[in-house]
PDB file of C-alpha atoms in Angstrom:
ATOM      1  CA  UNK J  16      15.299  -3.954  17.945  1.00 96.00           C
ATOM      2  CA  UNK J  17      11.758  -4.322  16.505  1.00 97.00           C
ATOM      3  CA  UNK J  18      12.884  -4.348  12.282  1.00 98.00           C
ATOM      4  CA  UNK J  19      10.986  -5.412   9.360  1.00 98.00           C
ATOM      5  CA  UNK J  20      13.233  -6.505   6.227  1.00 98.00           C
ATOM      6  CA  UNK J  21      12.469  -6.545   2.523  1.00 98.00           C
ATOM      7  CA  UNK J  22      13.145  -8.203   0.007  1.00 98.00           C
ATOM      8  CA  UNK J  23      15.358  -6.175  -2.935  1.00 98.00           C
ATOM      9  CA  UNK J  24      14.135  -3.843  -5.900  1.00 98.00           C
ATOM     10  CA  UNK J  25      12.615  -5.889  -8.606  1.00 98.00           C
ATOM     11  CA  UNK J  26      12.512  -5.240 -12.792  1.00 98.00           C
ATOM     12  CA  UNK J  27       9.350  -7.304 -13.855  1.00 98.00           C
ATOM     13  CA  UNK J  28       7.202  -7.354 -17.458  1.00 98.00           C
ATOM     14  CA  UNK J  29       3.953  -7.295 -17.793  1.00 98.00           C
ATOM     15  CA  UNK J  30       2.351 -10.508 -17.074  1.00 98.00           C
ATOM     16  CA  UNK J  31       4.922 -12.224 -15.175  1.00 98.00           C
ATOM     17  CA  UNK J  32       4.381 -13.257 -12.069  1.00 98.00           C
ATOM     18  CA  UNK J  33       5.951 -12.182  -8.207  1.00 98.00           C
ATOM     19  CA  UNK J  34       6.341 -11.886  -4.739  1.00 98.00           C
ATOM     20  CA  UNK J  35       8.026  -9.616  -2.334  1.00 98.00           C
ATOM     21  CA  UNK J  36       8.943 -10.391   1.508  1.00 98.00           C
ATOM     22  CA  UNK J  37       8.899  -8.640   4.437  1.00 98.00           C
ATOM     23  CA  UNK J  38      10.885 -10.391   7.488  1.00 98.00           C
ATOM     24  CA  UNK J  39      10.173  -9.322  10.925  1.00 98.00           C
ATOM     25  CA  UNK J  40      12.607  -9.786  14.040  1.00 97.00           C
ATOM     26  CA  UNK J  41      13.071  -8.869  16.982  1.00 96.00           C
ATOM     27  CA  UNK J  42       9.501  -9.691  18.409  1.00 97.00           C
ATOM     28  CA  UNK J  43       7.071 -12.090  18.928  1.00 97.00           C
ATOM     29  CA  UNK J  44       5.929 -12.404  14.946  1.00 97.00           C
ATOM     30  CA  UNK J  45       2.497 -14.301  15.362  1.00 97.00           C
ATOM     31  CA  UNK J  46       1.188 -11.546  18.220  1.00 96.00           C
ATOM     32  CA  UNK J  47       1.037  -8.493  15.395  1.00 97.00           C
ATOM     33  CA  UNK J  48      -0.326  -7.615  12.236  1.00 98.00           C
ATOM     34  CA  UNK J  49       1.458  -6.699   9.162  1.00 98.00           C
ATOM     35  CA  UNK J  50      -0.161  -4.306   7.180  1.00 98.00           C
ATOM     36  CA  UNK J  51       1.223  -3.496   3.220  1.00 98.00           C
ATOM     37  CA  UNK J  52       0.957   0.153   1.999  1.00 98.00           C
ATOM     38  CA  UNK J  53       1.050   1.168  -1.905  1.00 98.00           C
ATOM     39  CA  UNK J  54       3.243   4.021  -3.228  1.00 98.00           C
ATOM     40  CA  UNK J  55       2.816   5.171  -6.926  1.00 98.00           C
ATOM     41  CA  UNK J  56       5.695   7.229  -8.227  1.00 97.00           C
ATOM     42  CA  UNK J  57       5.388  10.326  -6.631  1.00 95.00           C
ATOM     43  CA  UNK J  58       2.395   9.742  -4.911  1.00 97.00           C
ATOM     44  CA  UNK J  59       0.637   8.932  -1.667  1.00 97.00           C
ATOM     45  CA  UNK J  60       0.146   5.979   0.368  1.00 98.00           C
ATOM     46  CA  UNK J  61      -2.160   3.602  -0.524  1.00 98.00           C
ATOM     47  CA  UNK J  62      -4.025   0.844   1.890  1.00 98.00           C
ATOM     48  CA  UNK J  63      -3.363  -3.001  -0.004  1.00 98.00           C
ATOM     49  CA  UNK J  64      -4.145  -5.376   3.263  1.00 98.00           C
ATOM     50  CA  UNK J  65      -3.183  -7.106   6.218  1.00 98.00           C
ATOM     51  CA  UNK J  66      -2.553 -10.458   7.448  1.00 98.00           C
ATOM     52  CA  UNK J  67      -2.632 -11.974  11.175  1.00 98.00           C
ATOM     53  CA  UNK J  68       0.614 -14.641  11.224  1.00 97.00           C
ATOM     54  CA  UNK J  69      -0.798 -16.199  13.978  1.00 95.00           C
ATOM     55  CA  UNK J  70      -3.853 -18.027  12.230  1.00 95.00           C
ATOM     56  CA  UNK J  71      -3.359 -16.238   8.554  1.00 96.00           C
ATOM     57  CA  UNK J  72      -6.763 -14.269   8.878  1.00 97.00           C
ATOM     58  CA  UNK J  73      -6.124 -11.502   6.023  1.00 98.00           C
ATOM     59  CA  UNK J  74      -8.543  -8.729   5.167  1.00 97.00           C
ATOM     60  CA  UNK J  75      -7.654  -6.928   1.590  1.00 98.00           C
ATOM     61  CA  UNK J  76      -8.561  -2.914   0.962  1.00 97.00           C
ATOM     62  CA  UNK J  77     -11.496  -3.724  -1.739  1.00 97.00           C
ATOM     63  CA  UNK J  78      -9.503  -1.538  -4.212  1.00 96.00           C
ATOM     64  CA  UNK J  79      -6.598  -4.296  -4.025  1.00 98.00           C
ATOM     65  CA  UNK J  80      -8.942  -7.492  -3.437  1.00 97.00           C
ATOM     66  CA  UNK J  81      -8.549 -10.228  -6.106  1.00 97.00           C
ATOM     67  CA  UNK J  82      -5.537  -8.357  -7.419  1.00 98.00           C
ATOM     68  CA  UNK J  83      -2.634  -9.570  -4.705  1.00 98.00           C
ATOM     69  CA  UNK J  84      -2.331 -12.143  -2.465  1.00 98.00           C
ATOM     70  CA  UNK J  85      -1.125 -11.647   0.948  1.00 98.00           C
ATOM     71  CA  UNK J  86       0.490 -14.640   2.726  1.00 98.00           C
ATOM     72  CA  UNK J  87       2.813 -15.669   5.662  1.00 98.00           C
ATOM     73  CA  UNK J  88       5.619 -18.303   6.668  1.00 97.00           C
ATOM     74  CA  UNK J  89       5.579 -18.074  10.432  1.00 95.00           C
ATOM     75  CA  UNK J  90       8.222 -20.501  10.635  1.00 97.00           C
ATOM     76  CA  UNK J  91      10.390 -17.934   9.289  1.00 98.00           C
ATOM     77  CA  UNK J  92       8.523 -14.931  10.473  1.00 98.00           C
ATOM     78  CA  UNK J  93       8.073 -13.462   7.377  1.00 98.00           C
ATOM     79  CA  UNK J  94       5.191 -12.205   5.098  1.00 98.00           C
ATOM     80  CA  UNK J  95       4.585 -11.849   1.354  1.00 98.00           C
ATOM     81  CA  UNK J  96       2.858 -10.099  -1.496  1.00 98.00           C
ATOM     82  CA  UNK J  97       1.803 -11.660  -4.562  1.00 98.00           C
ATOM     83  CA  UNK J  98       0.862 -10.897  -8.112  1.00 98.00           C
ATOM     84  CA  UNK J  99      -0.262 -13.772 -10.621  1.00 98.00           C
ATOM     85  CA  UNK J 100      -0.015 -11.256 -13.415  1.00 98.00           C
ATOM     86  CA  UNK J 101       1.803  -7.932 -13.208  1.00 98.00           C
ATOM     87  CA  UNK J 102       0.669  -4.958 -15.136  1.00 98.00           C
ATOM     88  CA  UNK J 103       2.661  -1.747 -15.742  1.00 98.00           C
ATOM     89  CA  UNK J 104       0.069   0.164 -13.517  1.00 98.00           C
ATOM     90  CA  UNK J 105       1.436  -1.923 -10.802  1.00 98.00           C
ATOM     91  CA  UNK J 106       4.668  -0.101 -10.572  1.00 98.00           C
ATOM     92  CA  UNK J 107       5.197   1.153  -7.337  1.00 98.00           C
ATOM     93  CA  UNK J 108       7.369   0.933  -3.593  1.00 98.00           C
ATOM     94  CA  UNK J 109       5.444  -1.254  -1.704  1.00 98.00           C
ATOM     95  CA  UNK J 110       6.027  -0.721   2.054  1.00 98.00           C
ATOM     96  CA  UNK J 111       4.916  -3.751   5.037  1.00 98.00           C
ATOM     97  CA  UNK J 112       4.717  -2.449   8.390  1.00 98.00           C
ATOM     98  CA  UNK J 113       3.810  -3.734  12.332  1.00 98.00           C
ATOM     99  CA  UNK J 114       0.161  -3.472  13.294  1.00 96.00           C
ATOM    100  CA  UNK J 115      -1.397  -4.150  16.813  1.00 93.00           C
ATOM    101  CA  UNK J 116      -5.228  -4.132  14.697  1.00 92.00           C
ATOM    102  CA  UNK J 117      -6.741  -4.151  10.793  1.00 91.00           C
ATOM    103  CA  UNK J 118      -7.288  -0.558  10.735  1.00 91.00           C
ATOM    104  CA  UNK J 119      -4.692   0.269  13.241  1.00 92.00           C
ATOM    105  CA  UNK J 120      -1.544   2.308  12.462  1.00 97.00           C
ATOM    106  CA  UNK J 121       1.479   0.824  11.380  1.00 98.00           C
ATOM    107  CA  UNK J 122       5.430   1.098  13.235  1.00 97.00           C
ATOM    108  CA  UNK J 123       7.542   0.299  12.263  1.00 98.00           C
ATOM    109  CA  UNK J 124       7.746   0.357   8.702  1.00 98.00           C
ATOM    110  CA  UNK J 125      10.187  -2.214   6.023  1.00 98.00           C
ATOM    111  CA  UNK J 126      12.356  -0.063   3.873  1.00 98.00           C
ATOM    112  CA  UNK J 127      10.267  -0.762   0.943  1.00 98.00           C
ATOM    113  CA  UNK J 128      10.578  -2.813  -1.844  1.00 98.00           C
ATOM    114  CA  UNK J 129      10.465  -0.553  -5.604  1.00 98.00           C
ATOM    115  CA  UNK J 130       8.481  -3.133  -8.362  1.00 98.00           C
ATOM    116  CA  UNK J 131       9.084  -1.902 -11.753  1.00 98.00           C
ATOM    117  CA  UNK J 132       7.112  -3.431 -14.333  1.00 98.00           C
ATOM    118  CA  UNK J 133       7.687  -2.708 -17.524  1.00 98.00           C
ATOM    119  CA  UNK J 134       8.176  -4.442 -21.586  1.00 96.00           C
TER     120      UNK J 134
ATOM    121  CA  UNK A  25     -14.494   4.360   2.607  1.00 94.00           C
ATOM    122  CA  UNK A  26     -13.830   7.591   5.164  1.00 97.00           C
ATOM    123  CA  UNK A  27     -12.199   9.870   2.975  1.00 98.00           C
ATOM    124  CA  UNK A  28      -9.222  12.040   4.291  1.00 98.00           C
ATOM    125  CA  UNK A  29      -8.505  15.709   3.110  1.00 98.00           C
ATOM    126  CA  UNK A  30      -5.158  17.098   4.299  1.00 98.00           C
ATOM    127  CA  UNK A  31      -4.520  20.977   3.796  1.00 97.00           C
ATOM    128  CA  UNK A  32      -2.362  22.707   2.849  1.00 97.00           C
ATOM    129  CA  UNK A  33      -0.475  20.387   0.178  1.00 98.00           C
ATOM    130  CA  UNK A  34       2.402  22.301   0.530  1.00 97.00           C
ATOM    131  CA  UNK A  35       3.756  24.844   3.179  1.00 97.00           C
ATOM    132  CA  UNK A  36       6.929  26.495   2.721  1.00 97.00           C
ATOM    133  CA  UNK A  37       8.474  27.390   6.219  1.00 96.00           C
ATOM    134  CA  UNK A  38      12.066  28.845   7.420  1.00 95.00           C
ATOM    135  CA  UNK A  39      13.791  27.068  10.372  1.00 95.00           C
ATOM    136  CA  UNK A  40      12.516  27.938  13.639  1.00 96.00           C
ATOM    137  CA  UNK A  41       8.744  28.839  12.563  1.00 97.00           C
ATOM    138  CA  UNK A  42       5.689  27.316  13.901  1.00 97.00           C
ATOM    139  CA  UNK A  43       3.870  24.637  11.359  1.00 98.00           C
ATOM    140  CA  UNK A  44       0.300  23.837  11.106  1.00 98.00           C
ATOM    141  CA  UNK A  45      -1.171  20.880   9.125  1.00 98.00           C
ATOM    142  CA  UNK A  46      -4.960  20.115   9.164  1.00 98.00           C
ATOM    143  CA  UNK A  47      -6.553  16.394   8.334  1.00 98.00           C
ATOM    144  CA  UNK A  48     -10.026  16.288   7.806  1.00 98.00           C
ATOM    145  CA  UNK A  49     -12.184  13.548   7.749  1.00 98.00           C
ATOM    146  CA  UNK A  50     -15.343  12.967   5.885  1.00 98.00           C
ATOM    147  CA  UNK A  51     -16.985  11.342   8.657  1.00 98.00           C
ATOM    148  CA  UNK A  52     -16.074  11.262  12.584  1.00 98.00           C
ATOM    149  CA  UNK A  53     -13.121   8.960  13.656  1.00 98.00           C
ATOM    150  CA  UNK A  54     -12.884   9.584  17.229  1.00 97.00           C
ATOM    151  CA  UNK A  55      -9.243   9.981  18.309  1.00 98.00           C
ATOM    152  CA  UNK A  56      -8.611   7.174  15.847  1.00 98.00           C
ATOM    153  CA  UNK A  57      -5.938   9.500  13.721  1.00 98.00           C
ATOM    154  CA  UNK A  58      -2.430   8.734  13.164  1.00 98.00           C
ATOM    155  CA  UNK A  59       0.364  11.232  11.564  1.00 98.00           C
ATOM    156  CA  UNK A  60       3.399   9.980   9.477  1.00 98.00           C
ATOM    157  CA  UNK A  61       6.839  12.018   8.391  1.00 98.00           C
ATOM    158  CA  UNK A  62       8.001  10.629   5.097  1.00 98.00           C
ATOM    159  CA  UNK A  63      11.670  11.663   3.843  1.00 98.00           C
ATOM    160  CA  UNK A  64      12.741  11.370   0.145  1.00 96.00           C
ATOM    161  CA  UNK A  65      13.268   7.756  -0.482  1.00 96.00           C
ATOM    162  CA  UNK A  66      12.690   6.586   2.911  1.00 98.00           C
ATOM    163  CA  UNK A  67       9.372   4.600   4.317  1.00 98.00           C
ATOM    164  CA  UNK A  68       6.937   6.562   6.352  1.00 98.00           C
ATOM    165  CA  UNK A  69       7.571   7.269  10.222  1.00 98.00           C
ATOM    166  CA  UNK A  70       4.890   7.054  12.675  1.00 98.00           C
ATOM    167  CA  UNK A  71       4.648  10.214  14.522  1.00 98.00           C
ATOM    168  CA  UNK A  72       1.631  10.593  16.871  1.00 98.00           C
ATOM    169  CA  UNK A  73      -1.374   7.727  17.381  1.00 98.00           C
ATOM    170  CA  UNK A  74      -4.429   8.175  18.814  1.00 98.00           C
ATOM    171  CA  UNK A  75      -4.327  11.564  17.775  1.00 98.00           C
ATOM    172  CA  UNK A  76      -1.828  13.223  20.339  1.00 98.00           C
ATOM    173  CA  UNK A  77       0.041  10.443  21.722  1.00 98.00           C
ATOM    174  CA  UNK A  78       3.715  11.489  21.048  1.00 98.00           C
ATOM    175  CA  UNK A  79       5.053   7.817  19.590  1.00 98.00           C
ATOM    176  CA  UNK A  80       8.402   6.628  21.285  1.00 97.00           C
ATOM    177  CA  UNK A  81      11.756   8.990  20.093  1.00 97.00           C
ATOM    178  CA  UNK A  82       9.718  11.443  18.480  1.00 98.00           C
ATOM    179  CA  UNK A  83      10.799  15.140  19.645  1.00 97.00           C
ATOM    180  CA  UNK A  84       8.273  16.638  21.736  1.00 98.00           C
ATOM    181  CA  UNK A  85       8.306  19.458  18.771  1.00 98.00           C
ATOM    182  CA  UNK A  86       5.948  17.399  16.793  1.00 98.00           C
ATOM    183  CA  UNK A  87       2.104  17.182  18.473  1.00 98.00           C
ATOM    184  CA  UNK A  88      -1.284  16.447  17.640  1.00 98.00           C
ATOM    185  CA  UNK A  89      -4.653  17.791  18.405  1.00 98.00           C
ATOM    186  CA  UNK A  90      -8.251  17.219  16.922  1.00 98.00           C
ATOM    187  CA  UNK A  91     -11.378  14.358  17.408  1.00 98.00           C
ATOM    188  CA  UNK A  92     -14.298  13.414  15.498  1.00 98.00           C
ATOM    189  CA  UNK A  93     -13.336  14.889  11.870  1.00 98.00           C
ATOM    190  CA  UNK A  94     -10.992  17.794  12.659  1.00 98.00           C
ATOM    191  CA  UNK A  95      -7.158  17.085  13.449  1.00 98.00           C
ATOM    192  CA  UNK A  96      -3.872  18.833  13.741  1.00 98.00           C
ATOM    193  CA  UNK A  97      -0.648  18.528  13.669  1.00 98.00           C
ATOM    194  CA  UNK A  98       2.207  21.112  14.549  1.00 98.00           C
ATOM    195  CA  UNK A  99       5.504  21.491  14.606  1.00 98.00           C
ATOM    196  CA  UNK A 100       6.970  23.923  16.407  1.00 95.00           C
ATOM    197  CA  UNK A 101      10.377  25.497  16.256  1.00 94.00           C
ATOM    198  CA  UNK A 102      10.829  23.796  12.349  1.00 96.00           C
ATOM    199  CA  UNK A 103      14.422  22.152  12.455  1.00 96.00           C
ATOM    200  CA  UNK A 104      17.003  21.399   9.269  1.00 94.00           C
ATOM    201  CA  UNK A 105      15.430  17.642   9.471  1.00 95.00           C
ATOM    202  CA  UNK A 106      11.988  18.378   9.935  1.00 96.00           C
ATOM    203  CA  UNK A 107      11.439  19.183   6.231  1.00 93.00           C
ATOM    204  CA  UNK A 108       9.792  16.105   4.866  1.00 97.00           C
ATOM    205  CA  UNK A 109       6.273  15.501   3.637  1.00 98.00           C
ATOM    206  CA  UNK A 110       3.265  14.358   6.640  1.00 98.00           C
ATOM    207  CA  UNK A 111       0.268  12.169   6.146  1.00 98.00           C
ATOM    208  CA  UNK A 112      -2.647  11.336   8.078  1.00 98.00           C
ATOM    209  CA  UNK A 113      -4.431   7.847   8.771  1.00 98.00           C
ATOM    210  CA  UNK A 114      -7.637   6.975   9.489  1.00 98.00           C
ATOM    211  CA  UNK A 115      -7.554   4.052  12.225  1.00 97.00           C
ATOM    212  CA  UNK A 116     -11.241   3.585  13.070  1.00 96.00           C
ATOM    213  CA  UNK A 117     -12.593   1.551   9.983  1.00 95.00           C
ATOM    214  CA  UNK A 118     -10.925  -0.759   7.579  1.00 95.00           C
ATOM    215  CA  UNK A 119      -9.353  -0.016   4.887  1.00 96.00           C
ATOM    216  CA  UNK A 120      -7.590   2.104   6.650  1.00 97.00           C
ATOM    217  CA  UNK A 121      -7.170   5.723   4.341  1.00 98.00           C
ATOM    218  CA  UNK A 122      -4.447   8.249   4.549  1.00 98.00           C
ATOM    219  CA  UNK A 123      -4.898  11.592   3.054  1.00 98.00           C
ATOM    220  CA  UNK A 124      -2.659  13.296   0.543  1.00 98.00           C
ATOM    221  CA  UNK A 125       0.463  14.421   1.982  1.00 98.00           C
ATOM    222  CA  UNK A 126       1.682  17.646   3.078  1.00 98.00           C
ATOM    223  CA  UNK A 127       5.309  18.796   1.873  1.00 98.00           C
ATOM    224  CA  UNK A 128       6.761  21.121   4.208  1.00 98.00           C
ATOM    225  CA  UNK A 129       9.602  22.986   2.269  1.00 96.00           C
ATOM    226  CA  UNK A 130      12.048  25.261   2.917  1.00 88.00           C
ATOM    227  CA  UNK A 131      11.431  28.745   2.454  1.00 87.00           C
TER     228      UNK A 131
END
């Protein structure tokens, strides 16, 4: 089965620093994209970036650029989002999911990983 | 960025009716249209691709029409699970946009 994993709910303040995981199994990790998708409280989905495992090429949503990072361990097959600095706007469920392109659409989906950031 | 306008926002529907959502996009996309089902505190579902390709499990309740800016997606015959809230995706340009949601409700 095709599954994407992620890391557990996280209670952050502002400022501090993190990152989140998303481990894929059951398939070939390197060949596919994995996208990660923003959701504010109660609203829609949001576009962050994507990252290629297989060489690391990553393209960020301009709106997200210089705010994240977006990295991979292939030799665990598993991808991560960043922050340096976390601010309470950044309170969220972040989402990865499997793409075959950048822009393509994403399945399946992680379960989602809920960042709360507050002092 | 290709802006995507979903209509209605919400659409309150008994079991067994017939469901229309629209997704428009500001500019045309092709077929390049995806459509998601997201449940309360669950991650989003893909649905159709390409803009009518049924994905893999989905009932062949849910399907998917449109090209260039105009898209829809119905569900006929509304079941008990089917009550969720649907987006849209651009696929053609990057970054990818989705458009607001739809919350189909029970009536």
């Amino acid at each position: 089965e095709v599954q994407l994993v992620q890391s557990g709910a996280e209670v952050k303040k502002p400022g501090e620093s993190l990152k989140i995981s998303c481990k894929g199994s059951g398939y070939a990790f390197t060949t596919y994209w994995i996208g990660w998708v923003r959701q504010m409280p109660g609203k829609g989905l949001e576009w962050m970036g994507i990252i290629y495992p297989g060489d690391s090429k990553t393209r960020y949503s301009p709106s997200f650029q210089g705010q994240v990072t977006i990295s991979t361990d292939k030799s665990i097959s598993t991808a991560y989002l960043q922050w340096s600095s976390l601010k309470a706007s950044d309170t969220a469920v972040y989402y990865c999911g499997i793409g075959v392109a950048p822009s393509g659409w994403l399945d399946p989906w992680g379960q989602g990983t809920l960042v709360t950031v507050s002092s | 960025d290709i802006q995507m306008t979903q209509s209605p926002s919400s659409v309150s529907a008994s079991v067994g009716d017939r469901v229309t959502i629209a997704c428009r996009a500001s500019q045309g996309i092709s077929s390049w249209l995806a459509w998601y089902q997201q449940k309360p505190g669950k991650a989003p579902k893909l649905l159709i691709y390409a803009a009518s390709s049924l994905q893999s499990g989905v009932p062949s309740r849910f399907s998917g029409s449109g090209s260039g800016t105009d898209f829809t997606l119905t569900i006929s015959n509304l079941q008990p699970e089917d009550f969720a809230t649907f987006f849209c995706q651009q696929a053609i340009s990057f970054p990818p946009t989705f458009g607001g949601g739809t919350k189909v409700e029970i009536k």
